[in-house]
Amino acid sequence: MENQGESAEITRLLKAWGRGDSAALDRLTPLVYDQLHRMARSYMRSERPGHTLQATALVNEAFVRLVDTRNLSWTDRSHFFAVCARVMRRILVDAARSRAATKRGGQADRAEHTTAVNLDSLPAPGIEMSAQVCALDEALNTLARIDPRRAQVIELRFFGGLTVEETGHILQVSPQTVMRDWRLARAWLARELSSSE
């Protein structure tokens, strides 16, 4: 994690970029790239060899999508990393859906699409599990409507690859709160996923 001065600089550059200052994006990129790459690398670490989506490509695709976003008012670095985790989640889910559709010959079969994820031992981010990632994404969308912070904890930790401490920093809660939310959200998601089988 960066120090207080760097955090303030990131927030200042994000706000300038949000106001349309493209030079701010050029100065911002080197300040956030390493953290974004760590997030992506954490997710991709366990992917099978030869997987078509690599950590650097994931970060680059996330940046392309963010740069193309219009009228986004960044509040601070925490907001930025939360949005990045969401964008990476969307990219990964889209890739998983594409792989699942290809394996089914393009047939979108709902039963195959909702394969359960065992959240008691939530797999390390990156394990090849296309249908499971899709099922988790759907359940996470439901959780976000009920309890947005707990959904963010799962998103930041699972899809973003952040540690408990990094997640707490971004959400501005204690590590104990993150762990409590993580346990409760996993239990809720396990029930939701098992009921959709």
PDB file of C-alpha atoms in Angstrom:
ATOM      1  CA  MET A   1       0.000   0.000   0.000  1.00  0.00           C
ATOM      2  CA  GLU A   2       1.182   3.506  -0.671  1.00  0.00           C
ATOM      3  CA  ASN A   3       1.914   6.111   1.988  1.00  0.00           C
ATOM      4  CA  GLN A   4      -0.409   8.981   2.987  1.00  0.00           C
ATOM      5  CA  GLY A   5       1.223  11.482   0.607  1.00  0.00           C
ATOM      6  CA  GLU A   6       0.983   9.103  -2.338  1.00  0.00           C
ATOM      7  CA  SER A   7      -2.618   8.281  -1.410  1.00  0.00           C
ATOM      8  CA  ALA A   8      -3.474  12.003  -1.423  1.00  0.00           C
ATOM      9  CA  GLU A   9      -1.717  12.419  -4.785  1.00  0.00           C
ATOM     10  CA  ILE A  10      -3.698   9.514  -6.250  1.00  0.00           C
ATOM     11  CA  THR A  11      -6.940  11.100  -5.035  1.00  0.00           C
ATOM     12  CA  ARG A  12      -5.931  14.493  -6.481  1.00  0.00           C
ATOM     13  CA  LEU A  13      -5.058  12.948  -9.864  1.00  0.00           C
ATOM     14  CA  LEU A  14      -8.257  10.899  -9.934  1.00  0.00           C
ATOM     15  CA  LYS A  15     -10.345  14.016  -9.391  1.00  0.00           C
ATOM     16  CA  ALA A  16      -8.406  15.892 -12.083  1.00  0.00           C
ATOM     17  CA  TRP A  17      -8.864  12.969 -14.485  1.00  0.00           C
ATOM     18  CA  GLY A  18     -12.573  12.912 -13.648  1.00  0.00           C
ATOM     19  CA  ARG A  19     -12.750  16.581 -14.653  1.00  0.00           C
ATOM     20  CA  GLY A  20     -11.255  15.731 -18.038  1.00  0.00           C
ATOM     21  CA  ASP A  21      -7.532  16.322 -17.458  1.00  0.00           C
ATOM     22  CA  SER A  22      -5.985  13.574 -19.619  1.00  0.00           C
ATOM     23  CA  ALA A  23      -2.475  14.480 -18.410  1.00  0.00           C
ATOM     24  CA  ALA A  24      -3.599  13.483 -14.912  1.00  0.00           C
ATOM     25  CA  LEU A  25      -4.238   9.955 -16.181  1.00  0.00           C
ATOM     26  CA  ASP A  26      -0.671   9.793 -17.491  1.00  0.00           C
ATOM     27  CA  ARG A  27       0.662  10.769 -14.047  1.00  0.00           C
ATOM     28  CA  LEU A  28      -1.811   8.480 -12.246  1.00  0.00           C
ATOM     29  CA  THR A  29      -1.048   5.290 -14.157  1.00  0.00           C
ATOM     30  CA  PRO A  30       2.402   4.566 -12.686  1.00  0.00           C
ATOM     31  CA  LEU A  31       1.081   5.260  -9.166  1.00  0.00           C
ATOM     32  CA  VAL A  32      -1.728   2.668  -9.366  1.00  0.00           C
ATOM     33  CA  TYR A  33      -0.401   0.149 -11.873  1.00  0.00           C
ATOM     34  CA  ASP A  34       1.536  -2.020  -9.397  1.00  0.00           C
ATOM     35  CA  GLN A  35      -1.459  -2.372  -7.067  1.00  0.00           C
ATOM     36  CA  LEU A  36      -3.732  -3.227 -10.002  1.00  0.00           C
ATOM     37  CA  HIS A  37      -1.217  -5.764 -11.259  1.00  0.00           C
ATOM     38  CA  ARG A  38      -1.025  -7.355  -7.781  1.00  0.00           C
ATOM     39  CA  MET A  39      -4.821  -7.612  -7.762  1.00  0.00           C
ATOM     40  CA  ALA A  40      -4.865  -9.240 -11.201  1.00  0.00           C
ATOM     41  CA  ARG A  41      -1.891 -11.504 -10.488  1.00  0.00           C
ATOM     42  CA  SER A  42      -3.543 -12.740  -7.299  1.00  0.00           C
ATOM     43  CA  TYR A  43      -6.595 -13.831  -9.238  1.00  0.00           C
ATOM     44  CA  MET A  44      -4.664 -15.308 -12.140  1.00  0.00           C
ATOM     45  CA  ARG A  45      -2.013 -17.110 -10.024  1.00  0.00           C
ATOM     46  CA  SER A  46      -3.797 -20.471 -10.065  1.00  0.00           C
ATOM     47  CA  GLU A  47      -5.094 -20.432 -13.627  1.00  0.00           C
ATOM     48  CA  ARG A  48      -4.102 -23.355 -15.768  1.00  0.00           C
ATOM     49  CA  PRO A  49      -0.927 -22.936 -17.852  1.00  0.00           C
ATOM     50  CA  GLY A  50      -1.601 -21.389 -21.240  1.00  0.00           C
ATOM     51  CA  HIS A  51      -4.761 -19.644 -20.056  1.00  0.00           C
ATOM     52  CA  THR A  52      -5.606 -16.969 -22.602  1.00  0.00           C
ATOM     53  CA  LEU A  53      -6.152 -14.162 -20.083  1.00  0.00           C
ATOM     54  CA  GLN A  54      -3.009 -13.096 -18.218  1.00  0.00           C
ATOM     55  CA  ALA A  55      -2.648 -10.631 -15.334  1.00  0.00           C
ATOM     56  CA  THR A  56      -1.103  -7.894 -17.477  1.00  0.00           C
ATOM     57  CA  ALA A  57      -3.829  -8.303 -20.098  1.00  0.00           C
ATOM     58  CA  LEU A  58      -6.455  -8.130 -17.342  1.00  0.00           C
ATOM     59  CA  VAL A  59      -5.008  -4.857 -16.019  1.00  0.00           C
ATOM     60  CA  ASN A  60      -4.721  -3.436 -19.534  1.00  0.00           C
ATOM     61  CA  GLU A  61      -8.322  -4.377 -20.379  1.00  0.00           C
ATOM     62  CA  ALA A  62      -9.511  -2.858 -17.085  1.00  0.00           C
ATOM     63  CA  PHE A  63      -7.656   0.375 -17.919  1.00  0.00           C
ATOM     64  CA  VAL A  64      -9.149   0.475 -21.421  1.00  0.00           C
ATOM     65  CA  ARG A  65     -12.634   0.140 -19.945  1.00  0.00           C
ATOM     66  CA  LEU A  66     -11.946   2.783 -17.294  1.00  0.00           C
ATOM     67  CA  VAL A  67     -10.502   5.246 -19.794  1.00  0.00           C
ATOM     68  CA  ASP A  68     -13.590   4.799 -21.970  1.00  0.00           C
ATOM     69  CA  THR A  69     -15.852   5.586 -19.005  1.00  0.00           C
ATOM     70  CA  ARG A  70     -17.360   9.037 -19.174  1.00  0.00           C
ATOM     71  CA  ASN A  71     -18.588  11.283 -16.362  1.00  0.00           C
ATOM     72  CA  LEU A  72     -17.208   9.204 -13.513  1.00  0.00           C
ATOM     73  CA  SER A  73     -16.487  11.355 -10.474  1.00  0.00           C
ATOM     74  CA  TRP A  74     -13.755   9.699  -8.449  1.00  0.00           C
ATOM     75  CA  THR A  75     -14.014  10.398  -4.737  1.00  0.00           C
ATOM     76  CA  ASP A  76     -10.675   8.923  -3.672  1.00  0.00           C
ATOM     77  CA  ARG A  77      -8.224   6.084  -4.208  1.00  0.00           C
ATOM     78  CA  SER A  78     -10.497   3.650  -2.333  1.00  0.00           C
ATOM     79  CA  HIS A  79     -13.302   4.379  -4.776  1.00  0.00           C
ATOM     80  CA  PHE A  80     -10.895   3.858  -7.671  1.00  0.00           C
ATOM     81  CA  PHE A  81      -9.670   0.445  -6.462  1.00  0.00           C
ATOM     82  CA  ALA A  82     -13.219  -0.668  -5.677  1.00  0.00           C
ATOM     83  CA  VAL A  83     -14.288   0.245  -9.223  1.00  0.00           C
ATOM     84  CA  CYS A  84     -11.199  -1.514 -10.616  1.00  0.00           C
ATOM     85  CA  ALA A  85     -12.077  -4.686  -8.709  1.00  0.00           C
ATOM     86  CA  ARG A  86     -15.603  -4.491 -10.137  1.00  0.00           C
ATOM     87  CA  VAL A  87     -14.276  -3.977 -13.685  1.00  0.00           C
ATOM     88  CA  MET A  88     -11.852  -6.886 -13.295  1.00  0.00           C
ATOM     89  CA  ARG A  89     -14.705  -9.021 -11.955  1.00  0.00           C
ATOM     90  CA  ARG A  90     -16.789  -8.152 -15.021  1.00  0.00           C
ATOM     91  CA  ILE A  91     -13.908  -9.016 -17.369  1.00  0.00           C
ATOM     92  CA  LEU A  92     -13.256 -12.325 -15.598  1.00  0.00           C
ATOM     93  CA  VAL A  93     -16.947 -13.249 -15.521  1.00  0.00           C
ATOM     94  CA  ASP A  94     -17.305 -12.363 -19.214  1.00  0.00           C
ATOM     95  CA  ALA A  95     -14.272 -14.554 -20.001  1.00  0.00           C
ATOM     96  CA  ALA A  96     -15.694 -17.407 -17.891  1.00  0.00           C
ATOM     97  CA  ARG A  97     -19.061 -17.159 -19.635  1.00  0.00           C
ATOM     98  CA  SER A  98     -17.356 -17.157 -23.000  1.00  0.00           C
ATOM     99  CA  ARG A  99     -15.315 -20.271 -22.088  1.00  0.00           C
ATOM    100  CA  ALA A 100     -18.412 -22.021 -20.739  1.00  0.00           C
ATOM    101  CA  ALA A 101     -20.390 -21.185 -23.881  1.00  0.00           C
ATOM    102  CA  THR A 102     -17.553 -22.460 -26.085  1.00  0.00           C
ATOM    103  CA  LYS A 103     -17.372 -25.725 -24.125  1.00  0.00           C
ATOM    104  CA  ARG A 104     -21.127 -26.169 -24.572  1.00  0.00           C
ATOM    105  CA  GLY A 105     -20.914 -25.440 -28.266  1.00  0.00           C
ATOM    106  CA  GLY A 106     -22.513 -22.028 -27.785  1.00  0.00           C
ATOM    107  CA  GLN A 107     -25.565 -23.434 -26.005  1.00  0.00           C
ATOM    108  CA  ALA A 108     -26.407 -21.424 -22.886  1.00  0.00           C
ATOM    109  CA  ASP A 109     -27.719 -24.143 -20.592  1.00  0.00           C
ATOM    110  CA  ARG A 110     -28.936 -22.706 -17.295  1.00  0.00           C
ATOM    111  CA  ALA A 111     -28.346 -25.939 -15.371  1.00  0.00           C
ATOM    112  CA  GLU A 112     -24.681 -26.041 -16.335  1.00  0.00           C
ATOM    113  CA  HIS A 113     -24.402 -22.313 -15.735  1.00  0.00           C
ATOM    114  CA  THR A 114     -25.288 -22.566 -12.034  1.00  0.00           C
ATOM    115  CA  THR A 115     -22.742 -25.104 -10.851  1.00  0.00           C
ATOM    116  CA  ALA A 116     -22.323 -24.588  -7.100  1.00  0.00           C
ATOM    117  CA  VAL A 117     -19.242 -23.035  -5.552  1.00  0.00           C
ATOM    118  CA  ASN A 118     -18.142 -24.463  -2.209  1.00  0.00           C
ATOM    119  CA  LEU A 119     -17.664 -21.295  -0.181  1.00  0.00           C
ATOM    120  CA  ASP A 120     -16.714 -23.134   3.015  1.00  0.00           C
ATOM    121  CA  SER A 121     -13.400 -23.610   1.301  1.00  0.00           C
ATOM    122  CA  LEU A 122     -13.661 -20.835  -1.254  1.00  0.00           C
ATOM    123  CA  PRO A 123     -11.195 -21.773  -3.960  1.00  0.00           C
ATOM    124  CA  ALA A 124      -8.119 -19.697  -4.435  1.00  0.00           C
ATOM    125  CA  PRO A 125      -8.834 -17.011  -7.001  1.00  0.00           C
ATOM    126  CA  GLY A 126      -7.867 -18.237 -10.434  1.00  0.00           C
ATOM    127  CA  ILE A 127      -8.784 -21.922 -10.256  1.00  0.00           C
ATOM    128  CA  GLU A 128     -10.336 -22.898 -13.591  1.00  0.00           C
ATOM    129  CA  MET A 129     -14.056 -22.815 -12.803  1.00  0.00           C
ATOM    130  CA  SER A 130     -15.974 -20.983 -15.509  1.00  0.00           C
ATOM    131  CA  ALA A 131     -19.468 -22.100 -14.496  1.00  0.00           C
ATOM    132  CA  GLN A 132     -18.679 -21.551 -10.834  1.00  0.00           C
ATOM    133  CA  VAL A 133     -17.449 -17.999 -11.446  1.00  0.00           C
ATOM    134  CA  CYS A 134     -20.677 -17.260 -13.319  1.00  0.00           C
ATOM    135  CA  ALA A 135     -22.825 -18.732 -10.535  1.00  0.00           C
ATOM    136  CA  LEU A 136     -20.853 -16.772  -7.933  1.00  0.00           C
ATOM    137  CA  ASP A 137     -21.307 -13.581  -9.943  1.00  0.00           C
ATOM    138  CA  GLU A 138     -25.090 -14.031 -10.037  1.00  0.00           C
ATOM    139  CA  ALA A 139     -25.270 -14.749  -6.301  1.00  0.00           C
ATOM    140  CA  LEU A 140     -22.985 -11.794  -5.572  1.00  0.00           C
ATOM    141  CA  ASN A 141     -25.304  -9.489  -7.519  1.00  0.00           C
ATOM    142  CA  THR A 142     -28.167 -10.651  -5.303  1.00  0.00           C
ATOM    143  CA  LEU A 143     -26.087 -10.124  -2.145  1.00  0.00           C
ATOM    144  CA  ALA A 144     -25.177  -6.597  -3.310  1.00  0.00           C
ATOM    145  CA  ARG A 145     -28.868  -5.678  -3.308  1.00  0.00           C
ATOM    146  CA  ILE A 146     -29.238  -6.984   0.260  1.00  0.00           C
ATOM    147  CA  ASP A 147     -25.897  -6.044   1.850  1.00  0.00           C
ATOM    148  CA  PRO A 148     -23.642  -3.940  -0.380  1.00  0.00           C
ATOM    149  CA  ARG A 149     -20.612  -3.853   1.956  1.00  0.00           C
ATOM    150  CA  ARG A 150     -20.477  -7.629   2.372  1.00  0.00           C
ATOM    151  CA  ALA A 151     -20.739  -8.016  -1.389  1.00  0.00           C
ATOM    152  CA  GLN A 152     -17.851  -5.552  -1.760  1.00  0.00           C
ATOM    153  CA  VAL A 153     -15.758  -7.579   0.691  1.00  0.00           C
ATOM    154  CA  ILE A 154     -16.208 -10.686  -1.477  1.00  0.00           C
ATOM    155  CA  GLU A 155     -15.587  -8.690  -4.647  1.00  0.00           C
ATOM    156  CA  LEU A 156     -12.422  -7.051  -3.334  1.00  0.00           C
ATOM    157  CA  ARG A 157     -10.986 -10.192  -1.745  1.00  0.00           C
ATOM    158  CA  PHE A 158     -12.032 -12.824  -4.286  1.00  0.00           C
ATOM    159  CA  PHE A 159     -12.124 -10.957  -7.584  1.00  0.00           C
ATOM    160  CA  GLY A 160      -9.703  -8.184  -6.618  1.00  0.00           C
ATOM    161  CA  GLY A 161      -7.285 -10.436  -4.739  1.00  0.00           C
ATOM    162  CA  LEU A 162      -6.863  -7.934  -1.906  1.00  0.00           C
ATOM    163  CA  THR A 163      -5.784  -8.881   1.604  1.00  0.00           C
ATOM    164  CA  VAL A 164      -7.974  -8.375   4.667  1.00  0.00           C
ATOM    165  CA  GLU A 165      -5.994  -5.239   5.537  1.00  0.00           C
ATOM    166  CA  GLU A 166      -6.207  -3.776   2.018  1.00  0.00           C
ATOM    167  CA  THR A 167      -9.940  -4.485   1.895  1.00  0.00           C
ATOM    168  CA  GLY A 168     -10.434  -2.811   5.276  1.00  0.00           C
ATOM    169  CA  HIS A 169      -8.471   0.210   4.102  1.00  0.00           C
ATOM    170  CA  ILE A 170     -10.543   0.570   0.938  1.00  0.00           C
ATOM    171  CA  LEU A 171     -13.870   0.103   2.743  1.00  0.00           C
ATOM    172  CA  GLN A 172     -12.682   2.152   5.752  1.00  0.00           C
ATOM    173  CA  VAL A 173     -13.503  -0.584   8.251  1.00  0.00           C
ATOM    174  CA  SER A 174     -11.352  -2.629  10.629  1.00  0.00           C
ATOM    175  CA  PRO A 175      -9.769  -5.938   9.629  1.00  0.00           C
ATOM    176  CA  GLN A 176     -12.080  -7.606  12.187  1.00  0.00           C
ATOM    177  CA  THR A 177     -15.118  -6.164  10.387  1.00  0.00           C
ATOM    178  CA  VAL A 178     -13.750  -7.400   7.059  1.00  0.00           C
ATOM    179  CA  MET A 179     -13.298 -10.906   8.493  1.00  0.00           C
ATOM    180  CA  ARG A 180     -16.796 -10.899   9.997  1.00  0.00           C
ATOM    181  CA  ASP A 181     -18.287  -9.696   6.702  1.00  0.00           C
ATOM    182  CA  TRP A 182     -16.196 -12.279   4.805  1.00  0.00           C
ATOM    183  CA  ARG A 183     -17.495 -15.148   6.992  1.00  0.00           C
ATOM    184  CA  LEU A 184     -21.132 -13.996   6.891  1.00  0.00           C
ATOM    185  CA  ALA A 185     -21.067 -13.263   3.157  1.00  0.00           C
ATOM    186  CA  ARG A 186     -19.508 -16.659   2.394  1.00  0.00           C
ATOM    187  CA  ALA A 187     -22.174 -18.405   4.481  1.00  0.00           C
ATOM    188  CA  TRP A 188     -24.947 -16.442   2.744  1.00  0.00           C
ATOM    189  CA  LEU A 189     -23.490 -17.149  -0.706  1.00  0.00           C
ATOM    190  CA  ALA A 190     -23.123 -20.865   0.103  1.00  0.00           C
ATOM    191  CA  ARG A 191     -26.823 -21.049   1.011  1.00  0.00           C
ATOM    192  CA  GLU A 192     -27.813 -19.051  -2.076  1.00  0.00           C
ATOM    193  CA  LEU A 193     -25.715 -21.201  -4.406  1.00  0.00           C
ATOM    194  CA  SER A 194     -26.873 -24.497  -2.919  1.00  0.00           C
ATOM    195  CA  SER A 195     -30.539 -23.454  -3.251  1.00  0.00           C
ATOM    196  CA  SER A 196     -30.050 -22.674  -6.965  1.00  0.00           C
ATOM    197  CA  GLU A 197     -28.718 -26.145  -7.845  1.00  0.00           C
TER     198      GLU A 197
END
